[in-house]
Amino acid sequence: MNSYAYYNGKFGKREDILIPLSDRSIFFGDSIYDAAIGSYDRIHWESEHVERFLSNAKRLGIKHTFTKNGLSDLLREIAVKSMLESYFLYFQLSRSTPNRVHSAVGASSSLLVTLDPIKIEKSPHPLRLITTEDLRYGYCDIKTVNLLPAVLSATKAEVKGCDEAIFVKNEIVTECTKSNISILIQGRIITHPKSNRILPGIAREHLLAECKSIGVEVIERPFTKEEMMEADEILITSTTKLCRRADMIDGVSVGGKSPALADSLCNLMYEDFANFCIK
Ligand code: PDD
């Protein structure tokens, strides 16, 4: 199956959908986005993804006419048209003005949606990570298309044969380029609190809920790189990874001291997705 796309009312194969130069995501990254996975007409954690998207649009004052139900219906309609059995769904709302002017006064908005085939694997290999300085700005909690530090760091990780890069700011671990990070120490989970330094990940929220459901204490506080390197386990969460263990950071073996708990949390997250697929 091929990739599929939508832009302001036009549906079609990804290569047939063109974006006009009036779309301010091109010149200014003036747009917000969200990303989910799904199967046929069902989108995993749909309500949370659509809510975060609309709340980000509101925070940046991007004008649009979507209701939560209206946008969910449209995303499902596009998914059905794509005929993809299982997909990665990306949706972006950008501001639009006729000319390249910095001020966004009077701007309207444009909706872009893309779908690509995806396979979510069970129990894949543990992740290998690198650390990198967090050079991002103060809006990390809003999913905007200003991803240059993430792009550079993800590239650096791949060149080194690794899966993800961990952002570290003044010795504090914030998150990764496209996922959140948590550590397990003595049966407790520690994760950076929600702030403008991290994206409030939906998978992170589900991991914390799973922890609470099995009696694992959740501590939302900043942790250092040193604590992470010594932690019993390191867990990476995101919409597409769900929950994965890491066993190497900067070429040093890490974690592996509480595999039963780490695996059961990863399995709970995977089972939730597997149940969603068979419903
Ligand atoms: N990335 N932190 C960052 C910086 C992210 O970009 C993402 C998601 C996450 C995890 O969020 P969630 O659990 O809601 O997926 C954390 C998506 C998948 C992306 O940009 O493609």
Short mmCIF file of C-alpha atoms and ligand atoms in Angstrom, two decimals:
data_model
loop_
_atom_site.label_atom_id
_atom_site.label_comp_id
_atom_site.label_asym_id
_atom_site.label_seq_id
_atom_site.Cartn_x
_atom_site.Cartn_y
_atom_site.Cartn_z
CA MET A 1 0.00 0.00 0.00
CA ASN A 2 1.15 3.53 -0.75
CA SER A 3 1.42 6.59 1.39
CA TYR A 4 -1.61 8.84 1.34
CA ALA A 5 -2.11 12.56 1.96
CA TYR A 6 -4.61 15.37 2.40
CA TYR A 7 -4.23 19.13 2.16
CA ASN A 8 -7.09 21.61 2.63
CA GLY A 9 -9.79 19.44 1.08
CA LYS A 10 -7.66 17.58 -1.50
CA PHE A 11 -7.08 13.85 -1.02
CA GLY A 12 -4.61 11.73 -2.94
CA LYS A 13 -1.34 9.85 -3.18
CA ARG A 14 1.36 11.59 -1.19
CA GLU A 15 3.32 12.58 -4.31
CA ASP A 16 0.25 14.24 -5.84
CA ILE A 17 -0.46 16.60 -2.93
CA LEU A 18 1.31 19.96 -3.24
CA ILE A 19 1.69 22.69 -0.61
CA PRO A 20 1.52 26.36 -1.70
CA LEU A 21 4.20 28.86 -0.70
CA SER A 22 1.60 30.74 1.35
CA ASP A 23 1.87 27.96 3.95
CA ARG A 24 3.89 29.53 6.76
CA SER A 25 5.27 26.18 7.91
CA ILE A 26 7.75 26.53 5.03
CA PHE A 27 9.22 29.93 5.94
CA PHE A 28 8.65 30.10 9.69
CA GLY A 29 7.82 26.62 10.98
CA ASP A 30 4.61 28.42 11.99
CA SER A 31 2.58 25.28 12.55
CA ILE A 32 1.68 22.63 15.08
CA TYR A 33 1.37 18.93 14.49
CA ASP A 34 0.53 15.63 16.11
CA ALA A 35 1.26 12.03 15.21
CA ALA A 36 -0.63 8.84 15.98
CA ILE A 37 -0.84 5.24 14.82
CA GLY A 38 -3.96 3.50 13.66
CA SER A 39 -5.61 0.60 11.94
CA TYR A 40 -8.29 1.11 9.25
CA ASP A 41 -10.80 3.64 10.65
CA ARG A 42 -9.50 3.50 14.22
CA ILE A 43 -6.84 5.78 15.63
CA HIS A 44 -4.96 4.67 18.73
CA TRP A 45 -5.35 7.13 21.65
CA GLU A 46 -7.36 9.27 19.20
CA SER A 47 -9.04 11.49 21.76
CA GLU A 48 -5.73 12.45 23.44
CA HIS A 49 -3.95 13.17 20.14
CA VAL A 50 -6.77 15.34 18.80
CA GLU A 51 -7.16 17.15 22.12
CA ARG A 52 -3.42 17.93 22.34
CA PHE A 53 -3.45 19.16 18.74
CA LEU A 54 -6.41 21.51 19.29
CA SER A 55 -5.02 22.74 22.59
CA ASN A 56 -1.67 23.53 20.92
CA ALA A 57 -3.48 25.41 18.12
CA LYS A 58 -5.31 27.41 20.77
CA ARG A 59 -2.13 28.22 22.71
CA LEU A 60 -0.52 29.62 19.56
CA GLY A 61 -3.70 31.40 18.46
CA ILE A 62 -3.95 29.52 15.15
CA LYS A 63 -7.46 30.25 13.85
CA HIS A 64 -9.49 27.33 12.52
CA THR A 65 -13.03 25.99 12.53
CA PHE A 66 -12.46 22.40 13.68
CA THR A 67 -14.38 20.92 16.56
CA LYS A 68 -12.87 17.91 18.28
CA ASN A 69 -15.47 15.58 16.74
CA GLY A 70 -15.22 17.22 13.32
CA LEU A 71 -11.45 16.81 13.18
CA SER A 72 -11.61 13.20 14.45
CA ASP A 73 -14.22 12.38 11.78
CA LEU A 74 -12.06 13.93 9.05
CA LEU A 75 -8.92 12.05 10.18
CA ARG A 76 -10.86 8.78 10.16
CA GLU A 77 -12.30 9.55 6.73
CA ILE A 78 -8.78 10.14 5.36
CA ALA A 79 -7.57 6.92 7.01
CA VAL A 80 -10.37 4.92 5.37
CA LYS A 81 -9.62 6.46 1.97
CA SER A 82 -5.95 5.52 2.34
CA MET A 83 -6.95 1.83 2.54
CA LEU A 84 -3.91 1.27 4.79
CA GLU A 85 -4.28 -1.61 7.23
CA SER A 86 -1.97 -0.05 9.77
CA TYR A 87 -0.47 3.40 9.51
CA PHE A 88 1.46 6.30 11.00
CA LEU A 89 -0.83 9.33 10.88
CA TYR A 90 0.68 12.83 10.85
CA PHE A 91 -1.51 15.93 10.99
CA GLN A 92 -0.34 19.51 10.88
CA LEU A 93 -2.10 22.85 11.15
CA SER A 94 -0.13 25.77 9.80
CA ARG A 95 -0.84 29.43 9.51
CA SER A 96 -1.22 30.84 6.06
CA THR A 97 -0.61 34.36 4.67
CA PRO A 98 -0.19 35.54 1.08
CA ASN A 99 3.32 36.96 1.62
CA ARG A 100 6.36 36.22 3.75
CA VAL A 101 5.72 38.64 6.61
CA HIS A 102 6.70 37.78 10.17
CA SER A 103 3.54 39.06 11.82
CA ALA A 104 0.74 36.51 11.76
CA VAL A 105 -2.08 39.06 12.10
CA GLY A 106 -4.99 38.08 9.85
CA ALA A 107 -3.57 34.65 9.04
CA SER A 108 -5.87 31.77 8.19
CA SER A 109 -4.89 28.11 8.57
CA SER A 110 -4.20 25.01 6.49
CA LEU A 111 -4.52 21.36 7.43
CA LEU A 112 -2.03 18.80 6.12
CA VAL A 113 -2.42 15.08 6.83
CA THR A 114 -0.14 12.24 5.77
CA LEU A 115 -0.43 8.50 6.31
CA ASP A 116 2.38 5.99 5.91
CA PRO A 117 2.30 2.22 6.37
CA ILE A 118 3.77 1.13 9.71
CA LYS A 119 4.38 -2.12 11.58
CA ILE A 120 4.46 -2.07 15.39
CA GLU A 121 6.64 -4.94 16.61
CA LYS A 122 6.39 -6.91 19.83
CA SER A 123 9.47 -7.21 22.08
CA PRO A 124 11.96 -5.65 19.72
CA HIS A 125 15.63 -5.26 20.71
CA PRO A 126 16.56 -2.84 23.52
CA LEU A 127 17.44 0.63 22.29
CA ARG A 128 20.89 2.13 22.00
CA LEU A 129 21.07 5.84 22.75
CA ILE A 130 23.44 8.76 22.76
CA THR A 131 23.30 11.93 24.85
CA THR A 132 23.44 15.38 23.34
CA GLU A 133 23.14 18.93 24.63
CA ASP A 134 19.55 20.19 24.71
CA LEU A 135 19.80 23.32 22.58
CA ARG A 136 16.05 23.66 22.04
CA TYR A 137 13.94 26.67 22.93
CA GLY A 138 11.25 27.36 25.53
CA TYR A 139 8.22 25.89 23.77
CA CYS A 140 9.14 22.19 23.95
CA ASP A 141 5.71 21.43 25.41
CA ILE A 142 3.99 22.55 22.18
CA LYS A 143 4.33 20.20 19.22
CA THR A 144 5.54 22.72 16.65
CA VAL A 145 7.39 22.13 13.40
CA ASN A 146 10.58 23.75 14.75
CA LEU A 147 12.59 20.58 14.98
CA LEU A 148 16.12 21.52 13.88
CA PRO A 149 17.87 20.46 17.14
CA ALA A 150 15.85 17.22 17.08
CA VAL A 151 16.74 16.61 13.43
CA LEU A 152 20.48 17.22 14.01
CA SER A 153 20.56 15.05 17.14
CA ALA A 154 18.55 12.20 15.60
CA THR A 155 20.93 12.26 12.64
CA LYS A 156 23.95 12.16 14.98
CA ALA A 157 22.41 9.13 16.76
CA GLU A 158 21.77 7.26 13.51
CA VAL A 159 25.27 7.97 12.19
CA LYS A 160 26.60 6.39 15.41
CA GLY A 161 24.40 3.32 14.85
CA CYS A 162 22.00 4.32 17.65
CA ASP A 163 18.21 4.58 17.85
CA GLU A 164 17.64 7.86 19.70
CA ALA A 165 19.40 10.86 21.20
CA ILE A 166 18.73 11.99 24.78
CA PHE A 167 18.66 15.73 25.41
CA VAL A 168 20.61 16.89 28.47
CA LYS A 169 20.38 20.48 29.73
CA ASN A 170 22.72 21.54 32.54
CA GLU A 171 23.22 17.89 33.57
CA ILE A 172 19.40 17.35 33.69
CA VAL A 173 17.88 14.79 31.33
CA THR A 174 14.85 16.33 29.66
CA GLU A 175 13.59 13.95 26.92
CA CYS A 176 14.69 12.49 23.58
CA THR A 177 14.37 13.85 20.04
CA LYS A 178 11.02 12.10 19.46
CA SER A 179 10.24 10.29 22.71
CA ASN A 180 10.11 10.73 26.47
CA ILE A 181 12.51 9.04 28.87
CA SER A 182 11.93 7.68 32.36
CA ILE A 183 14.15 5.70 34.75
CA LEU A 184 13.41 2.93 37.23
CA ILE A 185 15.26 3.06 40.54
CA GLN A 186 14.46 0.65 43.37
CA GLY A 187 11.01 -0.15 42.02
CA ARG A 188 10.01 3.48 41.48
CA ILE A 189 9.67 5.31 38.19
CA ILE A 190 11.19 8.76 37.87
CA THR A 191 10.40 11.06 34.98
CA HIS A 192 10.88 14.75 34.15
CA PRO A 193 7.82 16.73 35.31
CA LYS A 194 5.61 18.36 32.72
CA SER A 195 7.01 21.80 31.92
CA ASN A 196 8.01 23.85 28.88
CA ARG A 197 11.18 21.68 28.70
CA ILE A 198 9.45 18.47 27.54
CA LEU A 199 6.58 17.37 25.35
CA PRO A 200 3.76 15.96 27.51
CA GLY A 201 3.87 12.63 25.72
CA ILE A 202 0.70 10.56 25.48
CA ALA A 203 2.66 7.30 25.79
CA ARG A 204 4.43 8.77 28.87
CA GLU A 205 1.02 9.41 30.43
CA HIS A 206 -0.09 5.84 29.69
CA LEU A 207 3.15 4.43 31.13
CA LEU A 208 2.60 6.37 34.36
CA ALA A 209 -1.00 5.09 34.50
CA GLU A 210 0.22 1.49 34.01
CA CYS A 211 2.77 2.02 36.81
CA LYS A 212 0.07 3.24 39.18
CA SER A 213 -2.19 0.32 38.21
CA ILE A 214 0.44 -2.21 39.34
CA GLY A 215 1.53 -0.27 42.43
CA VAL A 216 4.78 1.23 41.09
CA GLU A 217 5.38 4.62 42.69
CA VAL A 218 5.59 7.49 40.18
CA ILE A 219 7.91 10.40 40.93
CA GLU A 220 7.78 13.34 38.55
CA ARG A 221 11.02 15.23 39.15
CA PRO A 222 14.07 16.17 37.10
CA PHE A 223 16.86 13.57 37.15
CA THR A 224 20.53 13.90 36.21
CA LYS A 225 22.54 12.16 33.53
CA GLU A 226 24.53 10.49 36.32
CA GLU A 227 21.35 9.06 37.88
CA MET A 228 20.26 7.81 34.47
CA MET A 229 23.57 6.05 33.82
CA GLU A 230 23.27 4.27 37.20
CA ALA A 231 19.50 3.58 37.02
CA ASP A 232 18.12 0.05 37.27
CA GLU A 233 16.32 0.49 33.93
CA ILE A 234 15.81 3.20 31.32
CA LEU A 235 12.46 3.33 29.54
CA ILE A 236 11.69 5.21 26.34
CA THR A 237 8.08 5.98 25.42
CA SER A 238 6.35 7.36 22.35
CA THR A 239 3.31 6.83 20.17
CA THR A 240 5.19 4.50 17.80
CA LYS A 241 7.64 2.86 20.22
CA LEU A 242 5.01 2.47 22.96
CA CYS A 243 7.53 1.53 25.68
CA ARG A 244 11.07 0.23 25.08
CA ARG A 245 14.05 -0.51 27.31
CA ALA A 246 17.46 0.99 26.58
CA ASP A 247 20.63 -1.02 27.23
CA MET A 248 23.35 1.29 25.94
CA ILE A 249 24.03 5.02 26.28
CA ASP A 250 27.09 6.66 24.72
CA GLY A 251 28.59 3.21 24.20
CA VAL A 252 28.24 2.24 27.89
CA SER A 253 26.00 -0.64 29.04
CA VAL A 254 23.14 0.67 31.16
CA GLY A 255 20.08 -0.69 32.96
CA GLY A 256 19.40 -4.40 33.03
CA LYS A 257 19.06 -4.46 36.84
CA SER A 258 15.28 -4.79 37.00
CA PRO A 259 14.36 -6.59 33.78
CA ALA A 260 11.18 -8.23 35.08
CA LEU A 261 9.56 -4.91 36.02
CA ALA A 262 10.80 -3.15 32.87
CA ASP A 263 9.53 -5.96 30.65
CA SER A 264 6.16 -6.13 32.36
CA LEU A 265 5.65 -2.37 31.86
CA CYS A 266 6.66 -2.64 28.18
CA ASN A 267 4.34 -5.64 27.78
CA LEU A 268 1.40 -3.83 29.39
CA MET A 269 1.86 -0.99 26.92
CA TYR A 270 2.10 -3.41 23.99
CA GLU A 271 -0.93 -5.43 25.12
CA ASP A 272 -3.00 -2.25 25.28
CA PHE A 273 -2.11 -1.66 21.61
CA ALA A 274 -2.68 -5.30 20.63
CA ASN A 275 -6.15 -5.18 22.26
CA PHE A 276 -6.91 -2.00 20.35
CA CYS A 277 -5.98 -3.77 17.07
CA ILE A 278 -8.27 -6.78 17.60
CA LYS A 279 -11.33 -4.83 18.83
N1 PDD B 1 7.18 12.39 18.60
N2 PDD B 1 9.04 14.07 22.99
C1 PDD B 1 9.18 14.56 21.75
C2 PDD B 1 10.15 15.67 21.52
C3 PDD B 1 8.41 14.02 20.69
O1 PDD B 1 8.53 14.53 19.45
C4 PDD B 1 7.52 12.96 20.95
C5 PDD B 1 6.66 12.36 19.88
C6 PDD B 1 7.43 12.47 22.27
C7 PDD B 1 6.48 11.37 22.64
O2 PDD B 1 5.16 11.84 22.59
P1 PDD B 1 3.94 10.84 22.34
O3 PDD B 1 4.00 9.78 23.41
O4 PDD B 1 2.75 11.68 22.48
O5 PDD B 1 4.15 10.27 20.98
C8 PDD B 1 8.20 13.05 23.27
C9 PDD B 1 6.35 12.00 17.49
C10 PDD B 1 6.03 10.56 17.46
C11 PDD B 1 6.93 12.55 16.21
O6 PDD B 1 7.39 13.68 16.26
O7 PDD B 1 6.88 11.88 15.18
#
